Coordinates of C-alpha atoms and ligand atoms in Angstrom, one line a residue:
M1 CA 86.9 138.2 94.6
F2 CA 89.9 137.6 92.3
K3 CA 91.7 135.5 94.9
R4 CA 88.7 133.3 95.4
A5 CA 88.3 132.8 91.6
K6 CA 92.0 131.9 91.5
E7 CA 91.5 129.4 94.3
L8 CA 88.6 127.8 92.7
K9 CA 90.4 127.5 89.5
F10 CA 93.3 125.7 91.0
L11 CA 91.2 123.5 93.5
P12 CA 90.6 120.6 90.9
N13 CA 94.2 120.5 89.9
N14 CA 95.5 120.4 93.5
R15 CA 92.9 117.7 94.3
F16 CA 94.2 115.7 91.4
L17 CA 97.8 116.1 92.4
R18 CA 97.0 115.0 95.9
S19 CA 94.9 112.0 94.6
M20 CA 95.9 108.3 94.9
N21 CA 95.2 108.1 91.2
F22 CA 98.0 110.6 90.4
R23 CA 100.5 108.8 92.8
F24 CA 99.8 105.5 91.3
M25 CA 100.2 107.0 87.9
V26 CA 103.6 108.5 88.7
F27 CA 104.8 105.4 90.4
L28 CA 103.9 103.1 87.6
F29 CA 105.4 105.5 85.0
L30 CA 108.6 105.8 86.9
I31 CA 108.8 102.0 87.4
G32 CA 108.2 101.5 83.7
T33 CA 110.6 104.0 82.3
V34 CA 113.5 104.7 84.6
P35 CA 115.0 101.2 84.3
L36 CA 114.7 101.4 80.6
F37 CA 116.6 104.6 80.4
V38 CA 119.2 103.5 82.8
F39 CA 119.7 100.2 81.0
S40 CA 120.0 101.9 77.6
G41 CA 122.6 104.4 79.0
A42 CA 124.6 101.6 80.6
V43 CA 124.5 99.5 77.3
L44 CA 125.7 102.6 75.3
S45 CA 128.5 103.5 77.5
A46 CA 129.8 99.9 77.7
Y47 CA 129.6 99.8 73.9
K48 CA 131.7 103.1 73.8
S49 CA 134.4 101.9 76.1
Q50 CA 134.7 98.6 74.4
A51 CA 135.0 100.3 71.0
V52 CA 137.7 102.7 72.3
T53 CA 139.6 99.9 73.7
R54 CA 139.5 97.9 70.6
L55 CA 140.6 101.0 68.4
G56 CA 143.5 101.5 70.9
N57 CA 144.6 97.9 70.5
D58 CA 144.3 98.1 66.6
V59 CA 146.4 101.2 66.5
S60 CA 148.9 99.7 69.0
N61 CA 149.2 96.5 66.9
Q62 CA 149.8 98.4 63.7
C63 CA 152.5 100.6 65.4
Q64 CA 154.3 97.5 66.8
I65 CA 154.3 95.9 63.3
L66 CA 155.7 99.2 61.8
A67 CA 158.3 99.6 64.6
T68 CA 159.5 96.0 64.1
Q69 CA 159.7 96.6 60.3
I70 CA 161.7 99.9 60.8
G71 CA 163.8 98.4 63.4
S72 CA 164.9 95.4 61.4
T73 CA 165.3 97.0 58.1
G74 CA 166.9 100.3 59.2
Y75 CA 164.3 102.5 57.5
L76 CA 165.2 105.3 59.7
D77 CA 168.6 105.7 57.9
R78 CA 166.7 106.1 54.7
V79 CA 164.6 109.1 55.5
G80 CA 162.2 110.1 52.8
N81 CA 161.7 106.5 51.9
E82 CA 158.7 106.5 49.7
T83 CA 157.3 103.1 50.8
L84 CA 157.5 104.0 54.5
A85 CA 155.9 107.3 53.9
G86 CA 153.1 105.7 51.9
E87 CA 152.6 103.0 54.5
L88 CA 152.5 105.7 57.3
M89 CA 150.0 107.8 55.3
Q90 CA 147.8 104.7 54.7
M91 CA 147.8 104.0 58.4
A92 CA 147.1 107.5 59.5
T93 CA 144.3 107.8 57.1
L94 CA 142.7 104.6 58.0
N95 CA 142.6 105.7 61.7
D96 CA 141.8 109.2 60.9
G97 CA 144.8 110.3 62.8
R98 CA 148.5 111.3 62.7
I99 CA 151.8 109.5 62.7
I100 CA 155.1 111.0 63.7
I101 CA 158.5 109.2 63.7
I102 CA 161.3 110.6 65.8
D103 CA 164.9 109.5 65.6
Q104 CA 167.5 109.1 68.3
D105 CA 168.3 112.8 68.1
L106 CA 164.8 113.7 68.8
Q107 CA 164.4 114.9 65.3
I108 CA 161.0 114.4 63.5
V109 CA 161.9 112.3 60.4
E110 CA 158.3 111.6 59.3
D111 CA 155.0 113.4 59.9
T112 CA 151.9 112.4 58.1
Y113 CA 150.6 116.0 58.4
E114 CA 153.9 117.3 56.9
L115 CA 153.9 120.0 59.5
E116 CA 156.8 119.4 61.7
K117 CA 159.2 117.4 59.8
G118 CA 162.8 118.3 60.6
R119 CA 161.9 119.8 64.0
T120 CA 162.9 118.6 67.4
M121 CA 160.4 116.8 69.5
V122 CA 160.8 117.1 73.3
A123 CA 157.4 115.8 74.5
E124 CA 157.7 114.2 77.8
E125 CA 156.1 110.9 76.7
V126 CA 158.6 110.6 73.7
I127 CA 161.5 111.0 76.1
R128 CA 160.1 108.5 78.5
C129 CA 159.6 106.1 75.6
F130 CA 163.4 106.5 74.6
K131 CA 164.3 105.7 78.2
G132 CA 162.5 102.4 77.7
E133 CA 159.5 103.2 80.0
S134 CA 156.4 101.5 79.0
T135 CA 154.6 102.7 75.9
G136 CA 151.8 105.1 77.1
R137 CA 148.3 105.0 75.8
N138 CA 146.4 108.3 76.4
I139 CA 142.8 109.2 75.6
S140 CA 142.4 112.9 75.4
G141 CA 139.4 114.6 74.1
R142 CA 138.6 113.1 70.7
F143 CA 141.9 111.2 70.3
I144 CA 143.8 108.2 71.5
E145 CA 147.5 108.9 71.5
M146 CA 150.4 106.4 72.0
T147 CA 154.2 106.1 71.7
V148 CA 155.8 102.9 70.6
P149 CA 159.7 102.5 70.6
I150 CA 161.6 101.3 67.4
V151 CA 164.1 98.8 68.6
A152 CA 167.2 97.7 66.7
G153 CA 169.8 95.1 67.3
G154 CA 169.8 91.5 68.6
E155 CA 168.7 90.2 72.0
E156 CA 172.1 91.4 73.7
N157 CA 172.6 94.8 72.1
K158 CA 169.0 96.1 71.9
T159 CA 168.8 99.9 71.3
I160 CA 165.9 102.3 70.9
I161 CA 166.7 104.0 67.7
G162 CA 163.4 105.9 67.4
V163 CA 159.8 106.4 68.6
I164 CA 156.6 106.2 66.7
L165 CA 154.0 108.8 68.1
A166 CA 150.6 107.8 66.7
S167 CA 147.2 109.2 67.3
A168 CA 143.8 108.0 66.3
S169 CA 140.4 109.7 66.2
T170 CA 137.6 108.5 68.3
D171 CA 135.1 110.6 66.1
S172 CA 133.9 107.6 64.2
I173 CA 133.0 105.9 67.5
T174 CA 131.3 109.0 68.8
A175 CA 129.3 109.3 65.5
R176 CA 128.3 105.6 65.7
L177 CA 127.2 106.1 69.2
E178 CA 125.1 109.1 68.4
E179 CA 123.5 107.1 65.6
L180 CA 122.7 104.3 68.0
W181 CA 121.4 106.7 70.6
R182 CA 119.1 108.3 68.0
A183 CA 117.6 104.9 67.0
T184 CA 117.3 104.0 70.8
E185 CA 115.8 107.3 71.6
T186 CA 113.0 107.0 69.1
W187 CA 112.2 103.6 70.6
L188 CA 112.5 104.9 74.2
V189 CA 110.1 107.8 73.5
A190 CA 107.6 105.4 71.9
I191 CA 107.9 103.0 74.9
A192 CA 107.7 105.9 77.4
I193 CA 104.4 107.0 75.7
C194 CA 103.0 103.6 75.9
V195 CA 104.0 103.2 79.5
F196 CA 102.4 106.6 80.2
A197 CA 99.1 105.5 78.6
L198 CA 99.3 102.1 80.5
S199 CA 100.0 103.9 83.9
I200 CA 96.9 106.0 83.3
L201 CA 94.8 103.0 82.6
L202 CA 96.3 100.9 85.5
S203 CA 96.1 103.7 88.1
N204 CA 92.4 104.3 87.1
W205 CA 91.8 100.6 87.5
L206 CA 93.5 100.6 90.9
V207 CA 91.5 103.4 92.3
R208 CA 88.2 102.2 90.8
P209 CA 87.1 100.2 93.9
L210 CA 87.6 103.3 96.1
R211 CA 85.5 105.4 93.6
H212 CA 82.9 102.7 93.6
M213 CA 82.9 102.7 97.4
N214 CA 82.6 106.6 97.5
Q215 CA 79.6 106.5 95.1
S216 CA 77.8 103.9 97.2
I217 CA 78.5 105.7 100.4
G218 CA 77.4 109.0 98.8
G219 CA 74.2 107.3 97.6
L220 CA 73.5 106.1 101.3
V221 CA 74.1 109.5 102.7
E222 CA 71.8 111.2 100.3
G223 CA 69.2 108.4 100.9
S224 CA 67.7 107.4 104.3
L225 CA 70.6 105.3 105.6
D226 CA 68.6 102.2 104.6
G227 CA 70.3 99.4 102.8
D228 CA 73.8 98.2 103.0
L229 CA 77.1 98.7 101.3
D230 CA 77.9 95.7 99.0
I231 CA 81.3 96.1 97.3
H232 CA 83.2 93.1 96.3
D233 CA 85.8 94.5 94.1
C234 CA 88.7 93.4 96.2
T235 CA 89.2 92.0 99.7
E236 CA 90.1 95.5 101.1
T237 CA 86.9 97.0 100.0
E238 CA 84.9 94.0 101.1
V239 CA 86.4 94.4 104.7
I240 CA 85.7 98.2 104.6
S241 CA 82.2 97.7 103.5
N242 CA 81.5 95.2 106.2
T243 CA 82.9 97.6 108.8
F244 CA 80.8 100.4 107.3
N245 CA 77.8 98.2 107.6
S246 CA 78.3 97.6 111.3
L247 CA 78.6 101.3 111.7
L248 CA 75.3 101.8 109.7
A249 CA 73.6 99.1 111.9
K250 CA 74.8 101.0 115.0
L251 CA 73.5 104.4 113.6
R252 CA 70.1 102.9 112.8
L253 CA 69.9 101.4 116.3
M254 CA 70.8 104.8 117.8
E255 CA 68.2 106.5 115.7
E256 CA 65.6 104.0 116.7
S257 CA 66.4 104.2 120.4
R258 CA 66.4 108.1 120.1
Q259 CA 63.0 108.1 118.6
E260 CA 61.7 105.6 121.2
F261 CA 63.2 107.8 123.9
V262 CA 61.5 110.9 122.6
S263 CA 58.1 109.2 122.4
N264 CA 58.7 107.7 125.9
V265 CA 59.6 111.0 127.4
S266 CA 56.6 112.7 125.9
H267 CA 54.3 109.9 127.1
E268 CA 55.7 109.9 130.5
L269 CA 55.5 113.7 130.9
K270 CA 52.0 113.8 129.6
T271 CA 50.7 111.2 132.1
P272 CA 50.8 113.4 135.3
L273 CA 49.5 116.4 133.3
A274 CA 46.5 114.3 132.1
S275 CA 45.8 113.3 135.7
M276 CA 46.0 116.9 136.9
K277 CA 43.6 117.9 134.1
V278 CA 41.1 115.2 135.0
L279 CA 41.3 116.2 138.7
A280 CA 41.0 119.9 138.0
D281 CA 38.1 119.3 135.4
S282 CA 36.1 117.2 137.9
L283 CA 36.5 119.9 140.5
L284 CA 35.3 122.5 138.1
M285 CA 32.3 120.5 137.1
Q286 CA 31.1 120.0 140.7
E287 CA 29.4 123.2 141.8
G288 CA 29.6 123.9 145.4
A289 CA 31.9 120.9 146.2
P290 CA 32.9 120.6 149.8
V291 CA 36.2 121.9 151.0
E292 CA 37.4 118.3 152.0
L293 CA 37.0 117.3 148.3
Y294 CA 38.8 120.3 147.1
Q295 CA 41.7 119.5 149.7
E296 CA 41.8 115.9 148.6
F297 CA 41.9 116.7 144.9
M298 CA 44.5 119.4 145.4
Q299 CA 46.6 117.0 147.4
D300 CA 46.4 114.6 144.3
I301 CA 47.4 117.5 141.9
A302 CA 50.3 118.3 144.2
D303 CA 51.4 114.6 144.1
E304 CA 51.3 114.6 140.4
I305 CA 53.3 117.8 140.2
D306 CA 55.9 116.1 142.5
R307 CA 55.9 113.2 140.1
E308 CA 56.4 115.4 137.0
N309 CA 59.2 117.1 138.9
S310 CA 60.9 113.8 139.7
I311 CA 60.6 112.5 136.1
I312 CA 62.2 115.8 134.8
S313 CA 65.0 115.8 137.3
D314 CA 65.7 112.1 136.6
L315 CA 65.8 112.8 132.9
L316 CA 68.2 115.7 133.5
T317 CA 70.5 113.5 135.5
L318 CA 70.4 110.7 132.8
V319 CA 71.1 113.2 130.0
K320 CA 74.0 114.6 132.0
T321 CA 75.5 111.2 132.9
D322 CA 75.0 110.0 129.3
R323 CA 76.9 112.8 127.8
K324 CA 80.3 111.5 126.7
T325 CA 82.0 114.8 127.6
T326 CA 81.0 114.6 131.3
E327 CA 84.3 113.8 132.9
L328 CA 84.3 111.8 136.2
N329 CA 85.4 113.7 139.2
V330 CA 87.5 110.9 140.4
T331 CA 88.9 110.9 144.1
P332 CA 90.4 108.3 146.3
T333 CA 87.4 107.2 148.5
D334 CA 87.0 104.9 151.5
I335 CA 84.3 102.7 150.1
N336 CA 83.2 101.4 153.4
E337 CA 82.5 104.8 154.8
F338 CA 80.9 105.8 151.5
L339 CA 78.4 102.9 151.6
E340 CA 77.7 103.5 155.2
L341 CA 76.7 107.1 154.5
I342 CA 74.4 106.1 151.7
L343 CA 72.6 103.5 153.9
K344 CA 72.4 106.0 156.7
R345 CA 70.5 108.4 154.5
L346 CA 68.2 105.7 153.4
R347 CA 67.6 104.0 156.7
P348 CA 64.4 106.2 157.5
I349 CA 62.8 105.1 154.2
A350 CA 63.5 101.5 155.0
A351 CA 62.2 102.0 158.6
T352 CA 58.8 103.3 157.3
N353 CA 58.3 100.0 155.5
N354 CA 59.6 98.1 158.5
I355 CA 62.6 96.8 156.4
E356 CA 65.9 95.8 157.9
L357 CA 68.8 97.3 156.2
V358 CA 72.2 95.7 156.9
F359 CA 75.7 96.4 155.7
E360 CA 78.4 93.7 155.7
S361 CA 82.0 94.3 154.7
N362 CA 84.7 91.7 154.5
R363 CA 87.6 94.1 154.2
S364 CA 88.4 97.8 154.0
V365 CA 88.5 99.2 150.5
N366 CA 89.9 102.3 149.1
A367 CA 89.1 103.1 145.4
E368 CA 89.3 105.9 142.9
I369 CA 85.7 106.8 142.2
D370 CA 83.5 109.8 141.4
P371 CA 81.5 109.7 144.8
T372 CA 78.6 111.9 143.5
R373 CA 77.9 109.6 140.5
L374 CA 78.3 106.3 142.3
S375 CA 76.3 107.5 145.3
L376 CA 73.4 108.0 143.0
A377 CA 73.9 104.6 141.5
F378 CA 74.0 102.8 144.8
S379 CA 71.1 104.8 146.3
N380 CA 69.0 103.7 143.4
L381 CA 69.7 100.1 144.0
V382 CA 69.1 100.2 147.6
E383 CA 65.9 102.4 147.2
N384 CA 64.6 99.8 144.7
A385 CA 65.5 97.0 147.1
V386 CA 63.4 98.8 149.7
K387 CA 60.6 99.8 147.3
Y388 CA 60.0 96.4 145.7
N389 CA 60.1 94.6 149.0
H390 CA 57.6 93.0 151.3
E391 CA 56.7 94.3 154.6
N392 CA 59.1 93.2 157.4
G393 CA 61.6 92.2 154.7
W394 CA 65.3 92.8 154.6
V395 CA 68.0 94.4 152.4
R396 CA 71.6 93.5 152.6
V397 CA 74.5 95.3 151.2
T398 CA 77.9 93.5 151.1
L399 CA 81.3 94.8 150.1
D400 CA 84.2 92.7 148.9
A401 CA 87.3 93.3 146.8
D402 CA 90.2 91.6 145.1
H403 CA 93.5 93.2 143.8
K404 CA 91.7 94.7 140.8
F405 CA 88.0 95.3 141.6
F406 CA 85.6 96.0 144.5
Y407 CA 82.2 94.4 144.5
V408 CA 79.0 95.7 146.0
K409 CA 76.0 93.3 146.3
V410 CA 72.6 94.5 147.1
S411 CA 70.2 91.6 148.0
D412 CA 66.7 91.9 149.1
S413 CA 63.9 89.6 150.2
G414 CA 61.4 91.4 147.7
I415 CA 58.9 90.6 145.0
G416 CA 61.7 89.6 142.4
I417 CA 61.8 90.3 138.8
P418 CA 60.0 88.1 136.2
E419 CA 62.5 86.3 134.0
E420 CA 61.1 87.8 130.8
S421 CA 61.8 91.4 132.2
I422 CA 65.3 90.9 133.3
D423 CA 66.8 91.9 130.0
Y424 CA 64.8 95.2 129.9
I425 CA 65.0 96.6 133.5
F426 CA 68.1 98.8 132.6
E427 CA 66.2 100.4 129.7
R428 CA 64.9 104.0 130.2
F429 CA 61.2 104.0 131.4
Y430 CA 61.0 100.2 131.7
R431 CA 58.9 99.1 134.6
V432 CA 57.8 95.6 135.3
D433 CA 54.5 96.7 136.8
K434 CA 53.8 100.3 135.6
S435 CA 51.0 101.0 138.2
H436 CA 52.8 99.5 141.1
S437 CA 56.0 101.5 140.2
R438 CA 53.9 104.7 139.7
E439 CA 52.2 104.1 143.1
I440 CA 55.5 103.9 144.8
G441 CA 56.9 106.9 143.0
G442 CA 59.1 105.2 140.3
T443 CA 60.0 106.9 137.1
G444 CA 61.6 103.9 135.3
L445 CA 64.8 105.8 135.0
G446 CA 66.6 104.7 138.2
L447 CA 68.4 101.6 136.7
A448 CA 69.4 103.4 133.6
I449 CA 71.1 106.1 135.7
T450 CA 72.8 103.5 137.7
R451 CA 74.1 101.5 134.8
S452 CA 75.3 104.7 133.1
A453 CA 77.3 105.6 136.2
V454 CA 78.8 102.1 136.5
V455 CA 79.7 102.0 132.9
A456 CA 81.4 105.5 133.1
H457 CA 83.6 103.9 135.9
R458 CA 84.5 101.0 133.4
G459 CA 82.6 98.7 135.7
A460 CA 79.8 96.2 135.2
I461 CA 76.4 95.4 136.7
R462 CA 74.7 92.1 137.0
V463 CA 71.3 91.0 138.2
Q464 CA 69.9 87.7 139.6
S465 CA 66.2 87.4 140.6
S466 CA 63.5 84.8 141.5
L467 CA 59.9 85.8 141.8
E468 CA 58.6 86.2 145.3
E469 CA 62.1 85.3 146.6
G470 CA 64.2 88.3 146.0
T471 CA 66.7 90.1 143.8
V472 CA 70.5 90.5 143.9
F473 CA 72.3 93.2 142.0
T474 CA 76.1 92.9 141.8
V475 CA 78.2 95.9 140.9
R476 CA 81.8 95.6 139.9
I477 CA 84.1 98.6 139.8
P478 CA 87.9 98.9 139.1
I479 CA 89.9 100.0 142.2
R480 CA 92.1 102.2 140.1
Y481 CA 90.2 104.3 137.7
I482 CA 91.0 103.6 134.0
A483 CA 90.5 106.8 132.0
Ligands
ADP501 P1 61.6 102.6 138.9 O1 61.7 104.1 139.0 O2 60.3 102.3 138.4 O3 62.0 102.0 140.2 P2 64.0 101.6 137.8 O4 64.7 101.8 136.5 O5 64.8 101.8 139.1 O6 62.7 102.3 137.8 O7 63.6 100.1 137.8 C1 63.0 99.5 136.7 C2 62.1 98.4 137.0 O8 62.8 97.2 137.5 C3 61.2 98.8 138.3 O9 60.0 99.3 137.8 C4 60.9 97.4 138.8 O10 59.8 96.8 138.2 C5 62.1 96.6 138.6 N1 63.0 96.5 139.7 C6 64.1 97.3 140.0 N2 64.8 96.9 141.1 C7 64.0 95.9 141.7 C8 64.1 95.0 142.9 N3 65.2 95.1 143.7 N4 63.2 94.1 143.0 C9 62.1 93.9 142.1 N5 62.0 94.7 141.0 C10 62.9 95.6 140.8

């Protein structure tokens, strides 16, 4: 119970997280804010490195000037010189740092911090500076440190008589940077909030056509499938709504044909029953009817029962063949032999009507077919050719093939099909002449069964006919079965 409540509670959240709306929102927000933050960070870090370099250059210049002054005036000899000390102090305060002057004996002669005056300095960079190696500039933590040699003498007898060790604090740069960042931060947060609000609006706008579509489909589903989808928000929804409308049209057609089929079936099944009822009633009403009459009527009733039976078995076959799930039982088959066998079975029926039944084959054909299903299909065609024929007529079955298909043609010298009926003969229960078809035992389902079997083989069926001259049915089936 608790678990279910928990699930229900989180369901809307999960749905929102999986929604396109949420994805658009995140995407737009990231696109709007990430470059902004990256750009601000880059600008601030460029500013910092530039400021540090500039400070380093300034301190270095000041040290150079100082070194030149000391070198040329020999200030180092006059340790404790007030002017020098003042100048150093001023420079150190200005840079928020420290300046130490070391003489040739590595003795600290001036220290603006007044901490190490008189001591010996053996720092590595100082010794290197005395050796004439390049003046180092070193940024460590919050300070820039550098060593500058003090040179005395002319061009020929240059000697390093001391070293200035100076340091300057980068705190002011850091403080300025922090100030800048604070100002930028406020702007960035304000912009991020605006971008967030905008991404909510935009993502909602982007998914609006989908919502609209869902509402319209929902309306149709709740209704009676009447009406069409008409969404012109964008090209994509227009395409989807057109496709959906084709699907709706198909559904309506299927529903119509289902209803028609049900009413046809009930009508067809009721006809033999009605006949039987009439026959039975008239027998019952005639008192003392002769046995011959009974026999005759009972024979009629038996015929009607046979008819009802054949309608039901044809219907069952049709339902079975129509079902999508019915897989074909495909086997390689010798089509010549297969057709010969069908004709052999039908020859007695043809003989009773005095109809000549011939088979012509141009080549031997082997194909992958379901013999049971196709045997039914071809039997129906040949039976029809015999049934709807004239006395002493003929039926010709020919077989031909190319590299892809085999073709079976069933021609007859029969009564033909009127032009206006040609389009309907494959429909269930359609008969050109109902009473004639009934008389000769037709159910109106034979051609529907035939077409269904041919289509299941990915084949095609065509018909040509002229009244009182005859009819030709041509069936085309692929030699290799295409699943
Ligand atoms: P039925 O059981 O009535 O024969 P079918 O579905 O086999 O039903 O055929 C439908 C109708 O097509 C028949 O009733 C008949 O009118 C017509 N038909 C079929 N085959 C032929 C043919 N070879 N010659 C003339 N009419 C035909």
